[in-house]
PDB file of C-alpha atoms in Angstrom:
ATOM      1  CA  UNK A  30      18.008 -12.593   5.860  1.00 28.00           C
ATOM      2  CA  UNK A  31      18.714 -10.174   8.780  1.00 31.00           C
ATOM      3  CA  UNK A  32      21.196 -11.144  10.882  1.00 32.00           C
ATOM      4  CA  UNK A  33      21.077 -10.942  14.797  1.00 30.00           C
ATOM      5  CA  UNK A  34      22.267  -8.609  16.645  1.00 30.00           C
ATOM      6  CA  UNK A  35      22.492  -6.743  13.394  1.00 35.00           C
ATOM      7  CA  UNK A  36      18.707  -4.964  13.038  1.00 37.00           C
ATOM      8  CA  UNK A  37      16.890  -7.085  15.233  1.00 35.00           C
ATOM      9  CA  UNK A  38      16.279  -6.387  18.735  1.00 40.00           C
ATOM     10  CA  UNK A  39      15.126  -9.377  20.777  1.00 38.00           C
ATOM     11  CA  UNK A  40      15.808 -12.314  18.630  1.00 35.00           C
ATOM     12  CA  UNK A  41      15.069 -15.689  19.449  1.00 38.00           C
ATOM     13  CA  UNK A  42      15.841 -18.674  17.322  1.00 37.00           C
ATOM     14  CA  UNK A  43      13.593 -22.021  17.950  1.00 38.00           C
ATOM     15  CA  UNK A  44      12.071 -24.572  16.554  1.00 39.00           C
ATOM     16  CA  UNK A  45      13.428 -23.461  13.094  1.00 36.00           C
ATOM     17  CA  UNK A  46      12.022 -20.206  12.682  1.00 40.00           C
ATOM     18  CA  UNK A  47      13.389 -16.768  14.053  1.00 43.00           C
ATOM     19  CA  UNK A  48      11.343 -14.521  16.054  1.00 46.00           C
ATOM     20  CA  UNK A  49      11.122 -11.129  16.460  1.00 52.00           C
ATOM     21  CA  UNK A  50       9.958  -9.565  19.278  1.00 62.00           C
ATOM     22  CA  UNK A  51       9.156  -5.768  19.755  1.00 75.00           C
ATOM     23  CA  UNK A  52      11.264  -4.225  23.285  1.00 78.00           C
ATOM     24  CA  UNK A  53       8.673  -1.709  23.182  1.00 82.00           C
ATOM     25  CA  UNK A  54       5.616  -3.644  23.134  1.00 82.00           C
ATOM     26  CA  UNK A  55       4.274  -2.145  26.749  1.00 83.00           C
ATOM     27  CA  UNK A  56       5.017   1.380  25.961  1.00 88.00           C
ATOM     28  CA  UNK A  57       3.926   1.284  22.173  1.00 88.00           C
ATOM     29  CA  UNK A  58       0.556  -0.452  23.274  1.00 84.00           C
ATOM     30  CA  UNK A  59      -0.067   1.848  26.119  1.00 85.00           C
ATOM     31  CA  UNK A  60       0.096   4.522  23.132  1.00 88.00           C
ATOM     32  CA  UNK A  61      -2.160   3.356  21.382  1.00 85.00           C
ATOM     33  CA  UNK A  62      -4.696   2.228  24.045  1.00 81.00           C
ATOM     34  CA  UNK A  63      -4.745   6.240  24.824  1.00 79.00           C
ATOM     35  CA  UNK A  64      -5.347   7.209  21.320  1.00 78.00           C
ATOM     36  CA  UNK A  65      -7.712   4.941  19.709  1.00 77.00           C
ATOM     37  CA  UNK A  66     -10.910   5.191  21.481  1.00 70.00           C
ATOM     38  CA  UNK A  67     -12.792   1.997  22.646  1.00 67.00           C
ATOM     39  CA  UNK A  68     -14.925   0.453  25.478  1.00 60.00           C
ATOM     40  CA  UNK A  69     -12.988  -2.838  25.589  1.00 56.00           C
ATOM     41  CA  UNK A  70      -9.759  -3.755  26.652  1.00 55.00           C
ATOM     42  CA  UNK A  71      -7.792  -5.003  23.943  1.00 55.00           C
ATOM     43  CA  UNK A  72      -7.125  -8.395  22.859  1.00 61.00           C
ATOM     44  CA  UNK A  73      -4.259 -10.348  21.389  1.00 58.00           C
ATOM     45  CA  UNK A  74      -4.601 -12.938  18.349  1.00 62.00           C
ATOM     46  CA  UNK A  75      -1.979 -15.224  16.460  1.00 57.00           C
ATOM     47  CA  UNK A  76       0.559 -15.604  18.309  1.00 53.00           C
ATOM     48  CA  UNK A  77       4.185 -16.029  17.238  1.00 50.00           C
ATOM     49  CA  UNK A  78       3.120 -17.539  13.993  1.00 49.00           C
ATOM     50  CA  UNK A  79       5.241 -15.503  11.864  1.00 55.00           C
ATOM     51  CA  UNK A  80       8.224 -13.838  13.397  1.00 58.00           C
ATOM     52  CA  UNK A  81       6.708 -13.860  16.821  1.00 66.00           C
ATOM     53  CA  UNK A  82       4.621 -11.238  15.604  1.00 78.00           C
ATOM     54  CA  UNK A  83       1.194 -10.891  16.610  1.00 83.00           C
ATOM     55  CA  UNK A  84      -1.744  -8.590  16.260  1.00 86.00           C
ATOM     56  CA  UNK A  85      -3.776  -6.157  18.461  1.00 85.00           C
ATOM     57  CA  UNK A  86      -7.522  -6.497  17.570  1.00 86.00           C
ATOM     58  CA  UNK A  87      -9.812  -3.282  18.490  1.00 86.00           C
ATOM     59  CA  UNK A  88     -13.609  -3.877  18.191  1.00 86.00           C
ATOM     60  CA  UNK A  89     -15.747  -1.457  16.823  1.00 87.00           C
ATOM     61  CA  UNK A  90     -17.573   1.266  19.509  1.00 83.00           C
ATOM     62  CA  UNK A  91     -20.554   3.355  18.334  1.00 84.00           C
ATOM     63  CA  UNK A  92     -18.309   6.696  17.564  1.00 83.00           C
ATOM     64  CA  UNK A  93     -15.828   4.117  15.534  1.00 86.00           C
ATOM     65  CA  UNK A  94     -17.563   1.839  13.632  1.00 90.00           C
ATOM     66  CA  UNK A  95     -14.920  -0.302  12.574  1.00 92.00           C
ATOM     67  CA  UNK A  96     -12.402  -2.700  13.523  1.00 92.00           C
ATOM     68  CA  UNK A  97      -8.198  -1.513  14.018  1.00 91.00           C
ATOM     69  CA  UNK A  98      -5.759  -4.359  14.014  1.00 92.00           C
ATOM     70  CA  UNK A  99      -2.648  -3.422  14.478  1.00 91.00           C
ATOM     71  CA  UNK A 100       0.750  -5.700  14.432  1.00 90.00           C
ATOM     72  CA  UNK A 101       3.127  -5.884  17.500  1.00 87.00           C
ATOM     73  CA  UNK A 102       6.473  -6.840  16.795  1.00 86.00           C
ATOM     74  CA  UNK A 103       7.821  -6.067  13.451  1.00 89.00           C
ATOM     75  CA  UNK A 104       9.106  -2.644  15.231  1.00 90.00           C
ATOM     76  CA  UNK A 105      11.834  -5.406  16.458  1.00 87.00           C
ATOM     77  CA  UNK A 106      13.241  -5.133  13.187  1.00 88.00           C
ATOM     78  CA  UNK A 107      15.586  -2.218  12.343  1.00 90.00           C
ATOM     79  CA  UNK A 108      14.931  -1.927   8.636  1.00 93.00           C
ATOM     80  CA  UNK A 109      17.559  -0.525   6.377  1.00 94.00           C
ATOM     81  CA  UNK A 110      16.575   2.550   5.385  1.00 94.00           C
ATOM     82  CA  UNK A 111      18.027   4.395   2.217  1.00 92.00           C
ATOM     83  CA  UNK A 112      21.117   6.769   3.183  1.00 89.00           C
ATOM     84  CA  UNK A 113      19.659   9.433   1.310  1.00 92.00           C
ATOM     85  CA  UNK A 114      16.920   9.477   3.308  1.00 92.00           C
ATOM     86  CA  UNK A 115      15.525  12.628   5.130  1.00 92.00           C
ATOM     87  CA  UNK A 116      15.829  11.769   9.096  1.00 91.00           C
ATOM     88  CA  UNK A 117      16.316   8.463   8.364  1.00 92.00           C
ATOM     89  CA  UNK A 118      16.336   6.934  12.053  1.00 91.00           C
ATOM     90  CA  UNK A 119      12.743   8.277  12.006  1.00 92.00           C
ATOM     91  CA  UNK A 120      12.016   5.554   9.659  1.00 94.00           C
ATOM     92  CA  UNK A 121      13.770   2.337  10.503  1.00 95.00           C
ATOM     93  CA  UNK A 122      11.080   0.772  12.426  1.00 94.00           C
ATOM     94  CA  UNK A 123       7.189   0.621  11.974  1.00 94.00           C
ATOM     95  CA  UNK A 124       4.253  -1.622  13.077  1.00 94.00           C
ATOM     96  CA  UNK A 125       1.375  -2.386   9.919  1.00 96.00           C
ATOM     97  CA  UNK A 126      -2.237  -1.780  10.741  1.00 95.00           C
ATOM     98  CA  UNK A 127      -5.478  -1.985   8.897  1.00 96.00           C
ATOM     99  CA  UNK A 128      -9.100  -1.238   9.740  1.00 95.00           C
ATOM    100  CA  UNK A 129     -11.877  -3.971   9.092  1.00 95.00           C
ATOM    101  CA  UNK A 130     -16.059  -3.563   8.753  1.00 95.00           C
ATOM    102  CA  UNK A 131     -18.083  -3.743  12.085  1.00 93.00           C
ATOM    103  CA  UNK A 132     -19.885  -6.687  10.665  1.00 94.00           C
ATOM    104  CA  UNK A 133     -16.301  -8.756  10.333  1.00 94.00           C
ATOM    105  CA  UNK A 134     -15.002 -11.823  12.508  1.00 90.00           C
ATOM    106  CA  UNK A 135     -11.423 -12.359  13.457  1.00 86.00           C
ATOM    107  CA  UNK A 136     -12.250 -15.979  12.407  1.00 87.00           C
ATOM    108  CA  UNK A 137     -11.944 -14.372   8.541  1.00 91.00           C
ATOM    109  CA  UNK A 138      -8.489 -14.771   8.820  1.00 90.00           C
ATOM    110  CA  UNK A 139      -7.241 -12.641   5.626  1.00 94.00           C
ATOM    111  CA  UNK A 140      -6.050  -9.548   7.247  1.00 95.00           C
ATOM    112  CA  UNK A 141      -3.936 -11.078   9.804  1.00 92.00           C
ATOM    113  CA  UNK A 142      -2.047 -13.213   7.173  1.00 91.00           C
ATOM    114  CA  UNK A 143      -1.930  -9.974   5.054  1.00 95.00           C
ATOM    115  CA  UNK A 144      -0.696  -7.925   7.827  1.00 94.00           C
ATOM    116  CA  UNK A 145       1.842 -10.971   8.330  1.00 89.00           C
ATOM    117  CA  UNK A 146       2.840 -11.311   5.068  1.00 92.00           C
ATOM    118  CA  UNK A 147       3.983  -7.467   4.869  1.00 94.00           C
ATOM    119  CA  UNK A 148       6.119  -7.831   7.876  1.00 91.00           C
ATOM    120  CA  UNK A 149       7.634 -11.152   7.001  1.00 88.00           C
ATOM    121  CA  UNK A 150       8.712  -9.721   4.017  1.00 91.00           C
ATOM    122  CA  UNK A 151      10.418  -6.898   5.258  1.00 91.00           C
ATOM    123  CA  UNK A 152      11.938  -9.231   7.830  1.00 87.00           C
ATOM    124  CA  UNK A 153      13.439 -12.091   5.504  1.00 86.00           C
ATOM    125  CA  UNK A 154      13.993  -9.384   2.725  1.00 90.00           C
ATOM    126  CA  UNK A 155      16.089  -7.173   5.104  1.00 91.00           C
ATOM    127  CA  UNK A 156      14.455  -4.332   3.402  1.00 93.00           C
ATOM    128  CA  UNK A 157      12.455  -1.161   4.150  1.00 94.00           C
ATOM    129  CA  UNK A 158       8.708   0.048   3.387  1.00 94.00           C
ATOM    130  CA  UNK A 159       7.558   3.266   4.120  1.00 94.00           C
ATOM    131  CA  UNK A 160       4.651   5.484   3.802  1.00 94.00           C
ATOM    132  CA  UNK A 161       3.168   5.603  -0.001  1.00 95.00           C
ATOM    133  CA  UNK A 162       5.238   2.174  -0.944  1.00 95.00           C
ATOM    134  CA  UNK A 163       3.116  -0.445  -2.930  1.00 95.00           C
ATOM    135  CA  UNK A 164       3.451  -4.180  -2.294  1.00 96.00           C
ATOM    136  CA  UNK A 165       2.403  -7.423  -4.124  1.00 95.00           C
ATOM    137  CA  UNK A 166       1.484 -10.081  -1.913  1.00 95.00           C
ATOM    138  CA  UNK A 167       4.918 -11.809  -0.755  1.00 94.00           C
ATOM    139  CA  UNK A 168       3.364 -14.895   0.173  1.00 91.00           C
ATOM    140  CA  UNK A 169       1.089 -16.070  -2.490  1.00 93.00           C
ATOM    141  CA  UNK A 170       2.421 -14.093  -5.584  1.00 93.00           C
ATOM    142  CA  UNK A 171      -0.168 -13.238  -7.824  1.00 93.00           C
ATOM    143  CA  UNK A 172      -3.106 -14.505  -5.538  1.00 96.00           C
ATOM    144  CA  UNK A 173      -5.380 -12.122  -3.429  1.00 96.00           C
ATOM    145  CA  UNK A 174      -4.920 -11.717  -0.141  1.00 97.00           C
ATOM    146  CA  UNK A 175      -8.622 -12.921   0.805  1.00 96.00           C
ATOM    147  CA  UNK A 176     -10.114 -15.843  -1.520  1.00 94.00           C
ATOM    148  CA  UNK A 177     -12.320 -14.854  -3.855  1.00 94.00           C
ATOM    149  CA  UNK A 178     -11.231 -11.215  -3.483  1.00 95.00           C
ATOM    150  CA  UNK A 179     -10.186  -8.286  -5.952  1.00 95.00           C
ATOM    151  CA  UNK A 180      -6.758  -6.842  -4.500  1.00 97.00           C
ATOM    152  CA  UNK A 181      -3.769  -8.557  -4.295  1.00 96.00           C
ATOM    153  CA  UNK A 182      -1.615  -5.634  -4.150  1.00 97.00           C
ATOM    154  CA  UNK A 183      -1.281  -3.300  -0.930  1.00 97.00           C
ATOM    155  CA  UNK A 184       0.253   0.527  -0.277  1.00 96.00           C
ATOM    156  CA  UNK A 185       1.134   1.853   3.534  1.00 96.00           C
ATOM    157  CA  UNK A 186      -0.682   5.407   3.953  1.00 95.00           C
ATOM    158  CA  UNK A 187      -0.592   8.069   7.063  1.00 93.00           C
ATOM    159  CA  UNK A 188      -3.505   6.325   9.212  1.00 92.00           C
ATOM    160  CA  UNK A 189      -6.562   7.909   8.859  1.00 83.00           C
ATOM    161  CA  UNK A 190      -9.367   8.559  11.394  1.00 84.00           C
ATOM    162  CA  UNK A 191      -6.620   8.695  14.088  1.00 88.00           C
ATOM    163  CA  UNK A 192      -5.895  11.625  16.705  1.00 85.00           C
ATOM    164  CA  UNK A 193      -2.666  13.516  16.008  1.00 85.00           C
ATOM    165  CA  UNK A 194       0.239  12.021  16.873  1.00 87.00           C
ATOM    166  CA  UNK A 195      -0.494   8.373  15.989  1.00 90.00           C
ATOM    167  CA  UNK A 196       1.122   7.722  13.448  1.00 92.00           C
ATOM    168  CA  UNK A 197       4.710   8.410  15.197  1.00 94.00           C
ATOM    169  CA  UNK A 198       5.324   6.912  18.672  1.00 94.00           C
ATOM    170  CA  UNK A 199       8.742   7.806  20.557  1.00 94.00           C
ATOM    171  CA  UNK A 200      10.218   5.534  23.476  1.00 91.00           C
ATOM    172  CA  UNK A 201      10.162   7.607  26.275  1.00 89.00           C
ATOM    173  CA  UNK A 202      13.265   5.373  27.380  1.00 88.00           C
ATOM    174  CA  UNK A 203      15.783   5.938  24.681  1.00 88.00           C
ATOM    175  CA  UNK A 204      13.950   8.173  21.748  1.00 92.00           C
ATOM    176  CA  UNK A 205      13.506   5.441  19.498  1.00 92.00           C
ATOM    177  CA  UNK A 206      10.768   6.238  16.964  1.00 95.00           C
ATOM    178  CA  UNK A 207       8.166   3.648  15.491  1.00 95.00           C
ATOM    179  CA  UNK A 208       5.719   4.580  12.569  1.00 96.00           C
ATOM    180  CA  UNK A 209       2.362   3.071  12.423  1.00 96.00           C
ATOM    181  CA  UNK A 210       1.319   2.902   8.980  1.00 97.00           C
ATOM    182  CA  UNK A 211      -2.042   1.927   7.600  1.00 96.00           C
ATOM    183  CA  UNK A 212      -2.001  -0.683   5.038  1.00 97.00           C
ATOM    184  CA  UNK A 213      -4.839  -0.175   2.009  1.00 96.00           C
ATOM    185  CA  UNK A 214      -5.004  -3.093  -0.375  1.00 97.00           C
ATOM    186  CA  UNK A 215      -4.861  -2.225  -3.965  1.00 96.00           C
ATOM    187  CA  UNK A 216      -6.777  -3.991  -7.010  1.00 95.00           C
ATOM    188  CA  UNK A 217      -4.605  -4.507  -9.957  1.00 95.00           C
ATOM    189  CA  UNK A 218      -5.579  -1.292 -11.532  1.00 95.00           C
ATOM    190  CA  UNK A 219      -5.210   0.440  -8.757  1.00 95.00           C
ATOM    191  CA  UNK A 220      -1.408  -0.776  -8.279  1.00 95.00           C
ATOM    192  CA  UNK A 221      -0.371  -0.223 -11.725  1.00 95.00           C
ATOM    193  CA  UNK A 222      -2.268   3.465 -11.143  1.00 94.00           C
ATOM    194  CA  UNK A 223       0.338   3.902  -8.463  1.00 94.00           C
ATOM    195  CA  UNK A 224       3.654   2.484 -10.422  1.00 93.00           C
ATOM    196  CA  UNK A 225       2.498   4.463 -13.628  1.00 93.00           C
ATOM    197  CA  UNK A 226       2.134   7.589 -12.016  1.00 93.00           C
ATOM    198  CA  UNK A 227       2.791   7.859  -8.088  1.00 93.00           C
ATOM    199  CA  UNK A 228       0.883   7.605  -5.487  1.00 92.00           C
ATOM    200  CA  UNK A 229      -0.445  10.979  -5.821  1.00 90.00           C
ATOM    201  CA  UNK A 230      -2.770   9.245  -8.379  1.00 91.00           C
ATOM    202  CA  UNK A 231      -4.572   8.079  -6.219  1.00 93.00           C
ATOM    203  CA  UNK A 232      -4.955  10.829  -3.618  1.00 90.00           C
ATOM    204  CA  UNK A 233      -8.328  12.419  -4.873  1.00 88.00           C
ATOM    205  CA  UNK A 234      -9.858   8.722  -4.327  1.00 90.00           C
ATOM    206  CA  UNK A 235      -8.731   8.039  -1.149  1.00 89.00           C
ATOM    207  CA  UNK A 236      -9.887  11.551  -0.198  1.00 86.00           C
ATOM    208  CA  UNK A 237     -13.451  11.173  -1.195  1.00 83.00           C
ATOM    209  CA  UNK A 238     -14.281   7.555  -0.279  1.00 83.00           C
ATOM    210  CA  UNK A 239     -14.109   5.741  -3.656  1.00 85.00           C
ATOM    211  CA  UNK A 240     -10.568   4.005  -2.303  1.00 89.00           C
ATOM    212  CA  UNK A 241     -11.766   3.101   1.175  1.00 91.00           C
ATOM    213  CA  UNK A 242      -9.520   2.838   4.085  1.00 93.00           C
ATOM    214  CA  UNK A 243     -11.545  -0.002   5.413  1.00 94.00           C
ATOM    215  CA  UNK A 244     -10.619  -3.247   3.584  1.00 96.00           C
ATOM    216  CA  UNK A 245     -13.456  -4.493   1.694  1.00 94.00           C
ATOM    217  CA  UNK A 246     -12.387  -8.047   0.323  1.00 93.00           C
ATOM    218  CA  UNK A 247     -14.734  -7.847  -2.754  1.00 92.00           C
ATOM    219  CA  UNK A 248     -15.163  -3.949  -3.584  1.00 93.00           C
ATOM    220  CA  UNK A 249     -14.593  -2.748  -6.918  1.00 91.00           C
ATOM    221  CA  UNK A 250     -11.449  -0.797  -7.939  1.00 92.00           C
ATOM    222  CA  UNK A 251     -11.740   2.673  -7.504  1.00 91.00           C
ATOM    223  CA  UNK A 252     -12.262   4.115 -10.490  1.00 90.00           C
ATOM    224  CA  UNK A 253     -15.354   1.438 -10.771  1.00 88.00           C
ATOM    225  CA  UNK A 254     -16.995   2.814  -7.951  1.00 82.00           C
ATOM    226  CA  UNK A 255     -16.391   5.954  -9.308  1.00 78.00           C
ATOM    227  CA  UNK A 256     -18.266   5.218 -12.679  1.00 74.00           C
ATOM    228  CA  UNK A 257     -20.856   3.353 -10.600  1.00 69.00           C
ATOM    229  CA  UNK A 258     -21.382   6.375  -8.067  1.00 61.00           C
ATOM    230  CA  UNK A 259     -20.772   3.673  -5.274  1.00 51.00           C
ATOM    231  CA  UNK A 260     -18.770   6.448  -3.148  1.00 46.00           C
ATOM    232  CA  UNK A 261     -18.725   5.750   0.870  1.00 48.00           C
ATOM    233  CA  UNK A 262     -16.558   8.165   2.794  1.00 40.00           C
ATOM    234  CA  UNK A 263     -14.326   5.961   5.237  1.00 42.00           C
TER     235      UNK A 263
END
């Protein structure tokens, strides 16, 4: 596990569990309260379950029909990023988000324990996850991450449908960079798609619609939809 002091900013150690807790929560939401366009303030949901991390939940508006949750608080985390790494510092910290249907209700709890699960891994794994990296789901192996649904597996991709500059915040403070990376759940053919042969596999069906962005807890894999013609740009 991470140590403090080590790659965590703000820890807090209580009632057995450590929390992490994001130092630039104000100026990272601020960010993306200016970039993701909505007519309602946002709200906050599940707090400090897991690693003091909670979630920022954007309703849908009529020119974004869609829901944006993103986490607030991994980013607290320092994650250990490989030395070979291109401009590394760029990459040590990061906040998970994921876009859900107009119709759903943050009482469907799935996403936020997906979301959850992603950065509690990272967290008690000391590890690092960056953009095209796959992921089972660390806290029910082998299960999906919604009941009765069809992934169980997840990748991180440059978030779509956002303005430029999104995906890369920078303290204004002290320079520190935080990615925002959008998680897409996988089916199982879908994630062995991606070990077998890259992510790059899976481009061309993320491109036209047949891998959504939104999460859909029951959709088909992609290559399904494909064969079924079930093709809805997202």
């Amino acid at each position: 596990a991470p140590q403090p002091g080590v790659n965590c900013t703000g820890y807090d150690k209580g009632e057995g569990r450590v929390l992490y807790h994001t130092p630039y929560e104000i100026a990272l939401g601020d960010h993306i309260d200016r970039l993701v366009p909505t007519d309602h303030s946002r709200c906050t949901v599940e707090h400090a379950l897991w690693l003091g991390c909670h979630v920022y939940c954007y309703p849908p508006v009529p020119a974004r029909n869609f829901w944006t949750l993103v986490t607030m608080g991994l980013s607290g985390f320092r994650m250990p990023t490989p030395p070979t790494l291109r401009d590394a510092k760029q990459h040590e910290r990061c906040e998970l988000m994921c876009y859900m249907p107009a119709e759903w209700e943050p009482s469907q709890k799935w996403p936020f324990h997906m979301l959850k699960a992603i950065a509690w891994y990272v967290c008690t794994e000391n590890t690092w996850l960056g953009v095209w990296h796959g992921i089972g789901n660390p806290s029910a192996p082998g299960q999906p991450w919604a009941d009765g649904g069809t992934q169980r597996h997840a990748m991180l991709v440059p978030p779509v449908n956002e303005k430029e500059g999104f995906n890369m915040f920078v303290d204004p403070e002290d320079g520190t960079v935080v990615r925002l990376w959008l998680v897409v759940p996988l089916t199982d053919e879908e994630y062995e798609t991606k070990r077998e042969h890259g992510a790059r596999a899976l481009f061309e069906f993320l491109s036209d619609g047949s891998l959504p962005h939104v999460c859909v807890a029951s959709r088909p894999s992609c290559f399904e939809a494909r064969k079924r013609g079930f093709i809805k740009h997202s």
